Amino acid sequence: MQRRAFLSATVACAIVASAFHGTSTQAAPQYPDKPVNIIVPFPPGGLTDLIGRRFAAYLEKKTGQTVVVQNRAGASGQVGAQAIARMEPDGYNLLVTATHFAISAAVRADLPYDPVGDFDPIAIFVTTPNILVVNEKVPVHSLREYIDYANKKPGGMSFGSSGTGGSTHLSGELLKHLTGANLQHVSYRGMVPHVNDLVGGQIESGFVDPSSVIQFLQEGRLRALAVTGAQRFDILPDIATIAEQGVDGYEATTWIALAAPAGTPQAVKKFLNQAAIESMQTPEGKEFLQQISATPSTLTDAQVKDYLKAEIDKWKKVAEAANLRTEN
């Protein structure tokens, strides 16, 4: 009887344990099971905001959950990034950011967050290169001619950008860093005034996003010399990259990325990575990317983490060489 009682108790315990295990499995929530919050650290209407809102709409359709986008602009994206860094790493607080994230980490030594340790990079939505252009009256037709012209000209060659510390500025500083070319930066408050002065001849050259100058290239008022990305640009297939033209190791691209607070569960990151990639592969997404001349990414979250760290390390070297590193 004691043996039968022991066996009965053992079986009962096994049943209870089995039931408890089954209940635990069934009770595990499916992500997402509540609204998702996305912060875009730039004003509404820009490329980062547009992609963030497209992703939010896709995620809502895919999951049936509400996805709210908030614009928290300020300090080149630092305000919104800081807010996300302090939030719960549960997958319900996300950041859609851009190249400025890495550049800020390279330029500023006193960021209010750790750009590597406080975030889990999840996905890169798109990448797009800048292009080096000159005014039609500048007598150069290749990158080599451009560098030679800059080095022979008294005072060097002026190149413009849409703002100090942005991707177009750092594209020029990287070229200067790798070649030693005598290039002098001129900062503008935005791409429009920069392009206007390029076309008008008030400045000789500049690094620009392609969509801002395609019309002027077609009209012959500007001349494209090189693409800053790792590959040639689909809409300018005859323009070689800077690396192709002899500057080994040169690559400067603008990218839009998805991140979350450090410690976000791996299963959630994998789900969001796939969702981010899929959001750019829909027919509507492909049409949008064609309009903005961007290339979708398929990197995993682990690859994105490595990519981001490499970007920060690269821009730190450029910032130090250009004396752009600041403590405040």
Short mmCIF file of N, CA, C and O in Angstrom, two decimals, residues 236-307:
data_model
loop_
_atom_site.label_atom_id
_atom_site.label_comp_id
_atom_site.label_asym_id
_atom_site.label_seq_id
_atom_site.Cartn_x
_atom_site.Cartn_y
_atom_site.Cartn_z
N LEU A 236 22.37 56.55 -61.97
CA LEU A 236 23.56 57.16 -62.58
C LEU A 236 24.60 56.05 -62.83
O LEU A 236 25.70 56.07 -62.29
N PRO A 237 24.25 55.08 -63.66
CA PRO A 237 25.11 53.90 -63.81
C PRO A 237 26.49 54.18 -64.39
O PRO A 237 27.41 53.37 -64.23
N ASP A 238 26.65 55.31 -65.07
CA ASP A 238 27.94 55.62 -65.70
C ASP A 238 28.91 56.34 -64.76
O ASP A 238 30.07 56.56 -65.12
N ILE A 239 28.42 56.72 -63.57
CA ILE A 239 29.27 57.45 -62.62
C ILE A 239 29.91 56.45 -61.67
O ILE A 239 29.22 55.76 -60.91
N ALA A 240 31.22 56.37 -61.70
CA ALA A 240 31.96 55.40 -60.87
C ALA A 240 31.98 55.85 -59.40
O ALA A 240 31.84 57.03 -59.08
N THR A 241 32.15 54.88 -58.53
CA THR A 241 32.27 55.18 -57.10
C THR A 241 33.65 55.81 -56.84
O THR A 241 34.57 55.70 -57.66
N ILE A 242 33.78 56.43 -55.69
CA ILE A 242 35.07 57.00 -55.30
C ILE A 242 36.10 55.90 -55.12
O ILE A 242 37.27 56.05 -55.52
N ALA A 243 35.69 54.76 -54.56
CA ALA A 243 36.61 53.64 -54.40
C ALA A 243 37.08 53.11 -55.76
O ALA A 243 38.27 52.78 -55.93
N GLU A 244 36.18 53.03 -56.71
CA GLU A 244 36.54 52.57 -58.06
C GLU A 244 37.57 53.49 -58.70
O GLU A 244 38.37 53.05 -59.53
N GLN A 245 37.53 54.75 -58.33
CA GLN A 245 38.43 55.74 -58.94
C GLN A 245 39.74 55.89 -58.15
O GLN A 245 40.44 56.88 -58.29
N GLY A 246 40.05 54.87 -57.35
CA GLY A 246 41.38 54.80 -56.77
C GLY A 246 41.52 55.12 -55.30
O GLY A 246 42.64 55.07 -54.77
N VAL A 247 40.40 55.44 -54.60
CA VAL A 247 40.50 55.75 -53.18
C VAL A 247 40.06 54.52 -52.38
O VAL A 247 38.87 54.35 -52.07
N ASP A 248 40.99 53.65 -52.09
CA ASP A 248 40.68 52.40 -51.40
C ASP A 248 40.06 52.66 -50.02
O ASP A 248 40.52 53.52 -49.27
N GLY A 249 39.04 51.89 -49.70
CA GLY A 249 38.42 51.99 -48.39
C GLY A 249 37.38 53.08 -48.25
O GLY A 249 36.79 53.23 -47.19
N TYR A 250 37.15 53.83 -49.33
CA TYR A 250 36.16 54.91 -49.22
C TYR A 250 34.75 54.34 -49.37
O TYR A 250 34.44 53.65 -50.33
N GLU A 251 33.90 54.66 -48.42
CA GLU A 251 32.46 54.39 -48.52
C GLU A 251 31.73 55.31 -47.55
O GLU A 251 32.06 55.37 -46.36
N ALA A 252 30.77 56.03 -48.05
CA ALA A 252 29.95 56.91 -47.22
C ALA A 252 28.52 56.83 -47.72
O ALA A 252 28.23 57.24 -48.83
N THR A 253 27.66 56.28 -46.90
CA THR A 253 26.26 56.15 -47.28
C THR A 253 25.35 56.70 -46.20
O THR A 253 25.70 56.70 -45.02
N THR A 254 24.21 57.18 -46.63
CA THR A 254 23.16 57.56 -45.70
C THR A 254 22.30 56.33 -45.47
O THR A 254 21.97 55.60 -46.41
N TRP A 255 21.92 56.08 -44.22
CA TRP A 255 21.08 54.93 -43.92
C TRP A 255 20.02 55.30 -42.90
O TRP A 255 20.17 56.23 -42.11
N ILE A 256 18.91 54.56 -42.95
CA ILE A 256 17.82 54.70 -41.99
C ILE A 256 17.69 53.37 -41.26
O ILE A 256 17.62 52.32 -41.90
N ALA A 257 17.68 53.40 -39.93
CA ALA A 257 17.76 52.16 -39.16
C ALA A 257 16.69 52.09 -38.06
O ALA A 257 16.13 53.11 -37.65
N LEU A 258 16.47 50.86 -37.60
CA LEU A 258 15.55 50.58 -36.49
C LEU A 258 16.36 50.08 -35.31
O LEU A 258 17.22 49.21 -35.47
N ALA A 259 16.09 50.63 -34.11
CA ALA A 259 16.80 50.20 -32.91
C ALA A 259 15.84 50.16 -31.73
O ALA A 259 14.71 50.64 -31.82
N ALA A 260 16.32 49.58 -30.63
CA ALA A 260 15.52 49.47 -29.40
C ALA A 260 16.46 49.59 -28.21
O ALA A 260 17.68 49.52 -28.35
N PRO A 261 15.91 49.78 -27.01
CA PRO A 261 16.77 49.81 -25.82
C PRO A 261 17.52 48.49 -25.66
O PRO A 261 17.01 47.43 -26.01
N ALA A 262 18.73 48.57 -25.14
CA ALA A 262 19.55 47.37 -24.92
C ALA A 262 18.82 46.40 -24.00
O ALA A 262 18.21 46.80 -23.01
N GLY A 263 18.89 45.12 -24.35
CA GLY A 263 18.24 44.08 -23.56
C GLY A 263 16.91 43.62 -24.12
O GLY A 263 16.23 42.79 -23.51
N THR A 264 16.52 44.12 -25.27
CA THR A 264 15.29 43.68 -25.92
C THR A 264 15.41 42.19 -26.27
O THR A 264 16.44 41.75 -26.78
N PRO A 265 14.38 41.38 -26.00
CA PRO A 265 14.46 39.94 -26.25
C PRO A 265 14.83 39.61 -27.70
O PRO A 265 14.38 40.26 -28.63
N GLN A 266 15.64 38.57 -27.85
CA GLN A 266 16.13 38.20 -29.17
C GLN A 266 14.99 37.83 -30.11
O GLN A 266 15.02 38.18 -31.31
N ALA A 267 13.98 37.13 -29.61
CA ALA A 267 12.85 36.74 -30.46
C ALA A 267 12.12 37.96 -30.99
O ALA A 267 11.66 37.98 -32.15
N VAL A 268 12.01 38.98 -30.18
CA VAL A 268 11.36 40.23 -30.61
C VAL A 268 12.21 40.93 -31.66
O VAL A 268 11.69 41.42 -32.67
N LYS A 269 13.51 40.96 -31.45
CA LYS A 269 14.40 41.60 -32.42
C LYS A 269 14.35 40.89 -33.77
O LYS A 269 14.34 41.53 -34.82
N LYS A 270 14.29 39.57 -33.74
CA LYS A 270 14.22 38.81 -34.98
C LYS A 270 12.91 39.10 -35.71
O LYS A 270 12.90 39.29 -36.94
N PHE A 271 11.81 39.16 -34.96
CA PHE A 271 10.51 39.47 -35.57
C PHE A 271 10.53 40.85 -36.20
O PHE A 271 10.09 41.04 -37.34
N LEU A 272 11.07 41.85 -35.48
CA LEU A 272 11.08 43.22 -35.98
C LEU A 272 12.04 43.37 -37.16
O LEU A 272 11.78 44.15 -38.08
N ASN A 273 13.15 42.64 -37.13
CA ASN A 273 14.09 42.68 -38.25
C ASN A 273 13.41 42.22 -39.53
O ASN A 273 13.51 42.87 -40.59
N GLN A 274 12.68 41.11 -39.44
CA GLN A 274 11.98 40.60 -40.62
C GLN A 274 10.88 41.55 -41.07
O GLN A 274 10.69 41.79 -42.27
N ALA A 275 10.17 42.13 -40.11
CA ALA A 275 9.10 43.07 -40.45
C ALA A 275 9.67 44.31 -41.14
O ALA A 275 9.08 44.82 -42.09
N ALA A 276 10.80 44.79 -40.66
CA ALA A 276 11.43 45.97 -41.27
C ALA A 276 11.85 45.68 -42.70
O ALA A 276 11.63 46.51 -43.61
N ILE A 277 12.45 44.52 -42.92
CA ILE A 277 12.86 44.13 -44.27
C ILE A 277 11.64 43.99 -45.18
O ILE A 277 11.62 44.49 -46.31
N GLU A 278 10.61 43.32 -44.68
CA GLU A 278 9.39 43.10 -45.47
C GLU A 278 8.70 44.42 -45.81
O GLU A 278 8.14 44.56 -46.90
N SER A 279 8.76 45.39 -44.91
CA SER A 279 8.06 46.66 -45.14
C SER A 279 8.61 47.41 -46.34
O SER A 279 7.91 48.21 -46.95
N MET A 280 9.87 47.15 -46.68
CA MET A 280 10.48 47.79 -47.84
C MET A 280 10.35 46.96 -49.12
O MET A 280 10.71 47.42 -50.19
N GLN A 281 9.82 45.73 -48.99
CA GLN A 281 9.73 44.83 -50.13
C GLN A 281 8.33 44.75 -50.73
O GLN A 281 8.12 44.05 -51.72
N THR A 282 7.37 45.43 -50.13
CA THR A 282 6.02 45.44 -50.68
C THR A 282 6.03 46.22 -52.00
O THR A 282 6.94 47.02 -52.26
N PRO A 283 5.03 46.04 -52.86
CA PRO A 283 4.97 46.82 -54.10
C PRO A 283 5.01 48.32 -53.83
O PRO A 283 5.69 49.07 -54.54
N GLU A 284 4.28 48.76 -52.79
CA GLU A 284 4.28 50.18 -52.45
C GLU A 284 5.66 50.62 -51.96
O GLU A 284 6.13 51.71 -52.28
N GLY A 285 6.29 49.75 -51.18
CA GLY A 285 7.61 50.06 -50.65
C GLY A 285 8.64 50.17 -51.77
O GLY A 285 9.48 51.09 -51.77
N LYS A 286 8.60 49.27 -52.73
CA LYS A 286 9.55 49.30 -53.85
C LYS A 286 9.36 50.56 -54.69
O LYS A 286 10.34 51.17 -55.15
N GLU A 287 8.12 50.96 -54.89
CA GLU A 287 7.85 52.18 -55.65
C GLU A 287 8.40 53.41 -54.91
O GLU A 287 8.99 54.31 -55.50
N PHE A 288 8.21 53.41 -53.58
CA PHE A 288 8.70 54.50 -52.76
C PHE A 288 10.23 54.58 -52.82
O PHE A 288 10.81 55.66 -52.96
N LEU A 289 10.89 53.44 -52.74
CA LEU A 289 12.35 53.41 -52.77
C LEU A 289 12.88 53.89 -54.11
O LEU A 289 13.93 54.54 -54.18
N GLN A 290 12.17 53.59 -55.17
CA GLN A 290 12.58 54.07 -56.49
C GLN A 290 12.47 55.59 -56.56
O GLN A 290 13.34 56.25 -57.14
N GLN A 291 11.44 56.13 -55.94
CA GLN A 291 11.25 57.58 -55.93
C GLN A 291 12.36 58.30 -55.18
O GLN A 291 12.78 59.40 -55.56
N ILE A 292 12.86 57.69 -54.10
CA ILE A 292 13.88 58.35 -53.28
C ILE A 292 15.29 57.84 -53.60
O ILE A 292 16.25 58.22 -52.94
N SER A 293 15.40 56.98 -54.61
CA SER A 293 16.70 56.47 -55.05
C SER A 293 17.45 55.77 -53.93
O SER A 293 18.64 56.02 -53.70
N ALA A 294 16.76 54.89 -53.22
CA ALA A 294 17.36 54.17 -52.09
C ALA A 294 17.36 52.67 -52.33
O ALA A 294 16.56 52.15 -53.11
N THR A 295 18.25 51.96 -51.64
CA THR A 295 18.39 50.51 -51.76
C THR A 295 17.98 49.85 -50.45
O THR A 295 18.48 50.23 -49.39
N PRO A 296 17.08 48.86 -50.50
CA PRO A 296 16.67 48.18 -49.26
C PRO A 296 17.77 47.28 -48.73
O PRO A 296 18.62 46.79 -49.48
N SER A 297 17.75 47.06 -47.42
CA SER A 297 18.76 46.22 -46.78
C SER A 297 18.13 44.90 -46.34
O SER A 297 16.94 44.82 -46.08
N THR A 298 18.98 43.87 -46.24
CA THR A 298 18.52 42.56 -45.75
C THR A 298 19.42 42.06 -44.62
O THR A 298 19.45 40.87 -44.33
N LEU A 299 20.13 42.96 -43.95
CA LEU A 299 21.03 42.56 -42.87
C LEU A 299 20.25 42.02 -41.67
O LEU A 299 19.18 42.54 -41.34
N THR A 300 20.80 41.02 -41.00
CA THR A 300 20.22 40.53 -39.75
C THR A 300 20.55 41.52 -38.64
O THR A 300 21.40 42.42 -38.81
N ASP A 301 19.92 41.35 -37.47
CA ASP A 301 20.18 42.27 -36.38
C ASP A 301 21.64 42.18 -35.91
O ASP A 301 22.25 43.19 -35.54
N ALA A 302 22.23 40.99 -35.96
CA ALA A 302 23.64 40.84 -35.58
C ALA A 302 24.54 41.58 -36.56
O ALA A 302 25.52 42.23 -36.17
N GLN A 303 24.22 41.49 -37.85
CA GLN A 303 25.01 42.18 -38.87
C GLN A 303 24.86 43.70 -38.75
O GLN A 303 25.81 44.45 -38.96
N VAL A 304 23.65 44.14 -38.39
CA VAL A 304 23.42 45.57 -38.21
C VAL A 304 24.26 46.10 -37.05
O VAL A 304 24.82 47.20 -37.12
N LYS A 305 24.36 45.33 -35.99
CA LYS A 305 25.17 45.74 -34.84
C LYS A 305 26.62 45.94 -35.24
O LYS A 305 27.26 46.94 -34.87
N ASP A 306 27.16 45.00 -36.01
CA ASP A 306 28.54 45.12 -36.48
C ASP A 306 28.70 46.32 -37.42
O ASP A 306 29.70 47.04 -37.36
N TYR A 307 27.71 46.51 -38.29
CA TYR A 307 27.74 47.61 -39.25
C TYR A 307 27.76 48.96 -38.52
O TYR A 307 28.54 49.86 -38.85
#
